[in-house]
Amino acid sequence: MKKIFLHIYDFFEKRRLALYIIFGIIFLMAAWFASRVKFEEDISKILPKDKKIEKLNEVFQNSKFMDKLVVMVSLKDTTATAQPDSLIAYTDTLVENIQLKLTPFIGKLNVKVDDELVMELFGLLNEHLPVFLDEKDYLEIDSLIKPQKVKETLEQDFRTLTSPAGFALKTMISKDPVGITFLAMKKLQQLQFDENFERYENYIVTRDMKHLLFFITPKYPPNNTGKNALLLKGLDSLINNGSNNITASYFGATAVSVGNALQLRKDTLLTQGITILFIIIFLGFYFRKKTAPFIILVPVVFGAVFSLAVIYFLKGSISVIALGTGSVVLGIAVNYSLHVFNHYRHTKNIKELIQDLAKPMTIGSFTTIGGFLCLQFVESEMLKDLGLFAAFSLVGASLCSLIFLPHFIAAKKQPATQHVLDNFSWIDKLASLKPEYNKYLVILIFGLTIFFAFWAGKAGFEPDLQNMNFMSKRLKQSEKQLNHINQYALQSVYLVTEGKTLDEALANNEKLVADIDKLKDKQVVKKYSGVSSLIISDSLQKIRIERWNRYWTADKKNELMATLIKEGVALKFNASAFDNFKLLLDKEYTPVDKNAMAPVRKNLLDDYITEKPGKATVVTLVKTVPEKKQQVYDAFENKAHVTVLDKQYLTKRFVEIINLDFTSIALMTSMLVFFVLLLVYGRIELTLVSFIPMAISWLWILGIMGLFDIRFNIINIIISALIFGLGDDYSLFIMDGLLQEYKTGKKNLSSFKSSIILSAVTTVAGLGVLIFAQHPALRSIALISIIGILCVVIIAQVLIPFLFRILVTNRVKRNRFPWTLWGFIKSSFAFSYFIGWSVTLTLLAYIFSLFNIKEKGKLLYHKIIALVCKRLVYIMINVKKKIINQQGEDFKKPAIIIANHQSSLDILPLIMLHPKLLMITNNRIWNSPLFGKVIRLADYFPAEQIETDLSQVQQRIKNGYSVIIFPEGTRAEDGVIKRFHKGAFYLAQKLDVDILPIMIHGTNYTLTKQDQLLKDGKLTVKILPRIKTADTSYGNGYAERSKVVGRYFRAEFEKLRTEIEQPKYFREQLIYNYLYKGPVLEWYMRIKTKLEKNYQPFNQLVPKQGKILDIGCGYGFMPYMLWFVEKNRHITGIDYDEEKIETANHCFSKTDNINFVHSDVMSFAFEKYDCIIMADMLHYLQPAEQKLVIEKCLQHLNAGGSIIIRDGDKDKEAMHKKTRLTEFLSTKVVNFNKTKETGLSFLSGSMIREMAAANNMLCTEMADSKLTSNTLFILKAANN
């Protein structure tokens, strides 16, 4: 990645004008497309998607429930006497002014109940009367048509007709003197959902006559906040100029939407303005450059414009709330330019800057971008918009920071004499601290982690979604007042039925009515409101018409008409007065035409019905008390085509969805970060070291929220993406600084830490400024963000270095292998297995002791010990085992066994050889609570006891036991056998027994002294011939014998060591030196050494001691391997690639015998060498240079020295093509090797042979590969 950005930099460095032109074109084009993006101000975009929620939203959006503004005209003094006429007078004036000044913004005004509509509705019901009567109505008709009741009704009709209201009601009475139509009219009461209202002079007032309500339907939908804002502004002006004792207020979705949109715009400008102002001032002071803040903001602005341009092509619009949270994005996006600018402040070298930052910035931005893109999987459209805006902003900002910003900040050349760091600020001082070394701080962090883990489960979600809306004090008061007078507003349950057509939806709705009536009879439902009484499906209309026809038999009609005429004559009614009613009875009825119902539906029922092509829904509102709401749910929840909804359900469902979204975001982002880290580092250990602090940070955040009852909501759950993204960004920089220092010794960690602190300050500023926002959706982000960022910064700066120190740094300082997960697992398993069997042996020792066992019992116990030791040795499957017993030693004859002591493992392979083997221990082991009982029961001897009393040893020798002694007296940490002490030989002489030498090889490497890492070694036990007591060839007396046997033992061990310790044996040791230095390097090393056969051919050709020069040593694989095999080799490696030399010089196995120098071979100062190696490097030189180098090597050889050349021989034409291909991949594709501008030039074998002959050298050739033209040329003096 860094090579790509370096190539781009080099390209534009020579073409500055092209750079500025390209940047300008891209920016202007992006700005043009960005300007075409539409901004959505619909607050409902915040809400998550859900089938039921969508259904309710659909009902609201397609009806006028949400569009209407409820205007409440009230007495200012609520304790005053009701004055309904004053309310009406004020309302008339207000409405007149509204119609005069606000008509362009108003769709409809509903102020009074329309009498004409009532008459029209009566006529419609009368015209189609059977359709509006249900089965129960016929019981009342039976009562109405009884003679006595007919008489009473006509008397009432007469009184009405002779009253002032008679003129208006004359038509109604003439059409239905009996009052059957009024049975249908009663069903209109279902539309009066709240009984707290009544009509007064055709106005809607509360029963206490202190509040009057009328309705405004805006011309524009709620999301058109621009036009609606003008409406509300005008309405406010009219209300403010009203009466002194009467006031008006309003409430509705339009008012809430406008309030939210205006506040969002205001907050967005305020917060982002404060953020930019702070960044400009802060960065100006920090960098001590006036232009610094503006240059730093270039990638931020570029990223925002780029993002909006991309969004234009993807969807064309974006939520204003998503854009309002741009402070979050601004705070993150500025990090990239800060990293670049701050690192340049430390290095003053653009190429070094790009080389250091390319990897952590690209990977960090990738994971942060991925975290925001995870928001595409949540259910809120606003959060999806935010995810897109943030992701593409960061794409633009990161690319701009790495491609364009380096040229902008380096536009002014720095003086050559200028110090690297312009000023050492408080941030630099803070960054230079090493808090990971403060054990109290580390303990405190782990302690707080445990504490916060307890509270983390108590972190919850905001249950009241009203807290997500912004409402002014005036609007909140209006809502409170409306809820007070509309006492059932919060107890409504929506029953939504649906169908493919309106008729199907109505039919499904009609099926509910009987069930609702049953619940009403049980007092579960207090009242319900819907369309079922007026808008009726065709199928039910036909049934009701048939019922009407069956009911009105000819006799019943004649009897009723006769009664009417008789009683009418008595009241002086004209005989023809009942002709219209007779027509009503005799009429042939058909289902109501939809066009006929249109006026009724438009004026009364549109709120309940939604029609779209292929789909229709019908709403029924049910009123119940909260404690019985669940019974309503239980009654209808599982019915087909019915959805049950209410505010309580929606709140509960919102919280469930938010919880699910939060969990999914946290899971997706954490998985993304984890796998990206794993991919980047290629090691699970480094991934865990980086990831665990992030997980702990999140635990802290949850714990603090749980402790202080800070709650998540649908907006601030984006913090999960933010925290993981930033946490990953910070972790990558900290880890990259640690790895750069570990790999090459380059100390960039302080620079990276100062950038992180700088980033944290600006990010906290960008997010913390949201605390000044008035909109709760924005303000809810601030506190959690600040807590999260501070937690991430503190823990990343402390725990990552602390864990890395445990994993790597502390160990390699002591020349120990760094820990690996596999190493930890196998070591833990081996030690656990060992401790488990030790405890078992101790328990057995106690059991055996209870029975006071004799010799046979002790022998049985010894057999168990030998078996356990064998199991312990062979359970370690990662360690190869080999026992060499050429003499067929059976241990039947007692002896003093002497063995070299390199590791605590040495005891196990010795004890397992035979049950009758005893150890001499020290007092510490003798008294050990874990092993002491085993040692004592097995008759092992404390060394102090043997010095004063040999009787016990003599007794065990007589019983056929042999005694194991380590004559070195202590473990040899370096594997070299030390001087033998005389004790073992003295004891053998005193007891008159043979000495049996046993060599142990490999335990020193497998489990090094004072180390707990069990490595993949090879354990070899070799039993040498017995040294008889009478054999004087090893000297007379124990003192002389100790020296002679010691020399003999060391000589035999050296033979064994030389046989075993070939390059393959040290492969793991070489691998460990290059672990954690990058996955590509690690695998390159693994593959390279495998292909090189672990450099075994070179090991055979290179002298075992002397000065060796490796020209083109690369990362140092071969020099280290050659030195591992023979420590007397003094090796110098040189290479043209400085990064490779730095890496080779920082391996923990490096000693004074291995040196690496960064140099061009043409300018390198040669010394005299015993062997010079040039493997795969001459083809990087031109032919003339090749000859010069070979000549120089020949001149700097010691007598008897040799030159080893391996390279592609272009004389082998057929195979040479493959050689060229491999070199092309190495230099151009994988970029492991650097080339000069002149390119590659392969040599010919004939040229080498000619030069060898000219210098009196013998040239031996060996084919190095069966596939390529690579050939080994060994040049030695001809007289050798």
Coordinates of C-alpha atoms in Angstrom, one line a residue, residues 490-492 523-527 622-630:
L490 CA -53.0 7.9 25.2
Q491 CA -55.4 4.9 25.6
S492 CA -56.1 4.3 22.0
Q523 CA -66.2 -3.8 29.8
V524 CA -62.8 -4.4 28.2
V525 CA -63.5 -1.9 25.4
K526 CA -65.2 1.3 26.6
K527 CA -65.9 2.7 23.1
V622 CA -60.6 1.2 20.3
K623 CA -60.7 2.9 23.6
T624 CA -59.7 0.9 26.7
V625 CA -58.0 1.4 30.0
P626 CA -54.3 0.6 30.1
E627 CA -54.6 -2.5 32.3
K628 CA -57.0 -4.1 29.9
K629 CA -55.1 -3.3 26.7
Q630 CA -53.4 -6.7 26.6

